[in-house]
PDB file of C-alpha atoms in Angstrom:
ATOM      1  CA  MET A 344     146.076   4.336  81.852  1.00  0.00           C
ATOM      2  CA  TRP A 345     142.768   2.615  81.219  1.00  0.00           C
ATOM      3  CA  TYR A 346     140.800   1.202  84.156  1.00  0.00           C
ATOM      4  CA  SER A 347     137.819  -1.106  84.219  1.00  0.00           C
ATOM      5  CA  ILE A 348     135.109  -0.326  86.715  1.00  0.00           C
ATOM      6  CA  TYR A 349     132.712  -3.190  87.328  1.00  0.00           C
ATOM      7  CA  ALA A 350     129.792  -2.611  89.650  1.00  0.00           C
ATOM      8  CA  SER A 351     127.246  -5.184  90.810  1.00  0.00           C
ATOM      9  CA  ASP A 352     123.718  -4.019  91.569  1.00  0.00           C
ATOM     10  CA  VAL A 353     121.732  -4.720  94.700  1.00  0.00           C
ATOM     11  CA  ALA A 354     118.596  -6.815  94.155  1.00  0.00           C
ATOM     12  CA  ASN A 355     115.662  -4.962  92.614  1.00  0.00           C
ATOM     13  CA  SER A 356     117.741  -1.906  91.695  1.00  0.00           C
ATOM     14  CA  LEU A 357     115.669  -0.699  88.734  1.00  0.00           C
ATOM     15  CA  ALA A 358     113.779   2.093  90.535  1.00  0.00           C
ATOM     16  CA  LEU A 359     116.994   3.325  92.158  1.00  0.00           C
ATOM     17  CA  ARG A 360     118.738   3.288  88.772  1.00  0.00           C
ATOM     18  CA  GLN A 361     115.974   5.246  87.096  1.00  0.00           C
ATOM     19  CA  GLN A 362     116.107   7.939  89.760  1.00  0.00           C
ATOM     20  CA  ALA A 363     119.885   8.446  89.571  1.00  0.00           C
ATOM     21  CA  ARG A 364     120.342   7.783  85.837  1.00  0.00           C
ATOM     22  CA  PRO A 365     120.482  11.408  84.564  1.00  0.00           C
ATOM     23  CA  ALA A 366     123.314  12.316  86.959  1.00  0.00           C
ATOM     24  CA  HIS A 367     125.100   9.026  86.250  1.00  0.00           C
ATOM     25  CA  LEU A 368     124.962   9.632  82.487  1.00  0.00           C
ATOM     26  CA  ALA A 369     126.133  13.238  82.872  1.00  0.00           C
ATOM     27  CA  ARG A 370     129.366  12.029  84.473  1.00  0.00           C
ATOM     28  CA  LEU A 371     129.911   9.539  81.673  1.00  0.00           C
ATOM     29  CA  GLU A 372     129.250  12.250  79.076  1.00  0.00           C
ATOM     30  CA  ALA A 373     131.906  14.411  80.746  1.00  0.00           C
ATOM     31  CA  LEU A 374     134.458  11.592  80.414  1.00  0.00           C
ATOM     32  CA  ASN A 375     133.412  11.098  76.814  1.00  0.00           C
ATOM     33  CA  LYS A 376     133.855  14.790  75.967  1.00  0.00           C
ATOM     34  CA  GLU A 377     137.350  14.580  77.451  1.00  0.00           C
ATOM     35  CA  GLN A 378     138.002  11.533  75.209  1.00  0.00           C
ATOM     36  CA  ARG A 379     138.653   9.403  78.288  1.00  0.00           C
ATOM     37  CA  LEU A 380     135.760   6.966  77.887  1.00  0.00           C
ATOM     38  CA  LEU A 381     136.277   3.728  75.970  1.00  0.00           C
ATOM     39  CA  VAL A 382     132.962   2.033  76.755  1.00  0.00           C
ATOM     40  CA  ALA A 383     130.173   2.124  79.323  1.00  0.00           C
ATOM     41  CA  GLY A 384     126.931   0.279  79.794  1.00  0.00           C
ATOM     42  CA  PRO A 385     124.735  -1.845  82.033  1.00  0.00           C
ATOM     43  CA  SER A 386     124.341  -5.627  82.185  1.00  0.00           C
ATOM     44  CA  PRO A 387     120.700  -6.589  81.564  1.00  0.00           C
ATOM     45  CA  ALA A 388     119.273  -9.108  84.027  1.00  0.00           C
ATOM     46  CA  VAL A 389     117.828 -11.104  81.116  1.00  0.00           C
ATOM     47  CA  ASP A 390     119.116 -11.887  77.635  1.00  0.00           C
ATOM     48  CA  ASN A 391     117.567  -8.806  76.049  1.00  0.00           C
ATOM     49  CA  GLU A 392     118.899  -5.308  75.351  1.00  0.00           C
ATOM     50  CA  ASN A 393     115.683  -3.907  76.814  1.00  0.00           C
ATOM     51  CA  PRO A 394     115.098  -5.998  79.947  1.00  0.00           C
ATOM     52  CA  GLY A 395     112.007  -4.059  81.033  1.00  0.00           C
ATOM     53  CA  ASP A 396     111.015  -4.718  84.635  1.00  0.00           C
ATOM     54  CA  SER A 397     113.790  -7.321  84.989  1.00  0.00           C
ATOM     55  CA  GLY A 398     116.269  -4.461  85.192  1.00  0.00           C
ATOM     56  CA  PHE A 399     120.016  -4.779  85.368  1.00  0.00           C
ATOM     57  CA  THR A 400     122.603  -6.663  87.407  1.00  0.00           C
ATOM     58  CA  GLY A 401     125.493  -4.231  87.157  1.00  0.00           C
ATOM     59  CA  SER A 402     127.498  -1.856  85.001  1.00  0.00           C
ATOM     60  CA  VAL A 403     130.851  -1.724  83.229  1.00  0.00           C
ATOM     61  CA  VAL A 404     132.877   1.405  82.545  1.00  0.00           C
ATOM     62  CA  ILE A 405     136.303   1.418  80.922  1.00  0.00           C
ATOM     63  CA  ALA A 406     137.880   4.838  81.116  1.00  0.00           C
ATOM     64  CA  LYS A 407     141.229   6.584  81.279  1.00  0.00           C
ATOM     65  CA  PHE A 408     142.473   8.002  84.588  1.00  0.00           C
ATOM     66  CA  ALA A 409     145.843   9.253  85.839  1.00  0.00           C
ATOM     67  CA  SER A 410     146.003   6.548  88.525  1.00  0.00           C
ATOM     68  CA  ILE A 411     144.028   3.742  90.098  1.00  0.00           C
ATOM     69  CA  GLU A 412     143.382   6.010  93.068  1.00  0.00           C
ATOM     70  CA  GLU A 413     141.775   8.583  90.759  1.00  0.00           C
ATOM     71  CA  ALA A 414     139.692   5.853  89.108  1.00  0.00           C
ATOM     72  CA  LYS A 415     138.539   4.563  92.504  1.00  0.00           C
ATOM     73  CA  THR A 416     137.638   8.064  93.673  1.00  0.00           C
ATOM     74  CA  TRP A 417     135.670   8.686  90.479  1.00  0.00           C
ATOM     75  CA  ALA A 418     133.831   5.377  90.895  1.00  0.00           C
ATOM     76  CA  GLU A 419     133.038   6.038  94.570  1.00  0.00           C
ATOM     77  CA  GLN A 420     131.444   9.378  93.615  1.00  0.00           C
ATOM     78  CA  ASP A 421     129.058   7.845  91.088  1.00  0.00           C
ATOM     79  CA  PRO A 422     125.420   8.840  91.650  1.00  0.00           C
ATOM     80  CA  TYR A 423     124.490   5.147  91.529  1.00  0.00           C
ATOM     81  CA  VAL A 424     126.692   4.590  94.607  1.00  0.00           C
ATOM     82  CA  ALA A 425     124.982   7.447  96.452  1.00  0.00           C
ATOM     83  CA  ALA A 426     121.540   6.122  95.432  1.00  0.00           C
ATOM     84  CA  GLY A 427     122.294   2.619  96.717  1.00  0.00           C
ATOM     85  CA  VAL A 428     122.186   0.968  93.267  1.00  0.00           C
ATOM     86  CA  TYR A 429     125.522  -0.807  93.622  1.00  0.00           C
ATOM     87  CA  ALA A 430     126.255  -3.568  96.117  1.00  0.00           C
ATOM     88  CA  ASN A 431     129.972  -3.397  95.299  1.00  0.00           C
ATOM     89  CA  VAL A 432     132.363  -1.722  92.876  1.00  0.00           C
ATOM     90  CA  GLU A 433     135.641  -3.158  91.634  1.00  0.00           C
ATOM     91  CA  VAL A 434     138.315  -1.071  89.874  1.00  0.00           C
ATOM     92  CA  LYS A 435     141.216  -2.703  88.036  1.00  0.00           C
ATOM     93  CA  PRO A 436     143.869  -1.603  85.559  1.00  0.00           C
ATOM     94  CA  PHE A 437     142.894  -2.464  81.987  1.00  0.00           C
ATOM     95  CA  LYS A 438     145.267  -3.038  79.088  1.00  0.00           C
ATOM     96  CA  LEU A 439     143.670  -2.196  75.751  1.00  0.00           C
ATOM     97  CA  VAL A 440     144.867  -4.638  73.091  1.00  0.00           C
ATOM     98  CA  LEU A 441     142.158  -4.520  70.389  1.00  0.00           C
ATOM     99  CA  PRO A 442     140.794  -2.781  68.425  1.00  0.00           C
TER     100      PRO A 442
END
C-alpha cells in the first residue's frame, strides 16, 4: 500500500538539512530503484523553488510499504531524523486515485 510521510522541520533547519542530505537522498534513490517511490520533495519556506537561505519547512514522501509499521520504521530511520532536521513526522495510508 502507499503511505504518505509528512515531516515538519525545526526552525532554521537548512544547515542540518545540507549536512544530512546525501544520506537522505540515497534512501530515496533506493526506494525509487525498487519502484516503490511515487513522489518526494521538500516544502520551500518561501514561494520559490530555490528558497536560498530561507530554507524549507518540511518534506513529503509518498512511497509503497508492506504495512504502516514498516513505513513508520523507514521514516524513523531517515537521516534527517537523526540530524535533528524534523520536529515531527506523520505517516498515514495514502490511496492513489490519479494519475
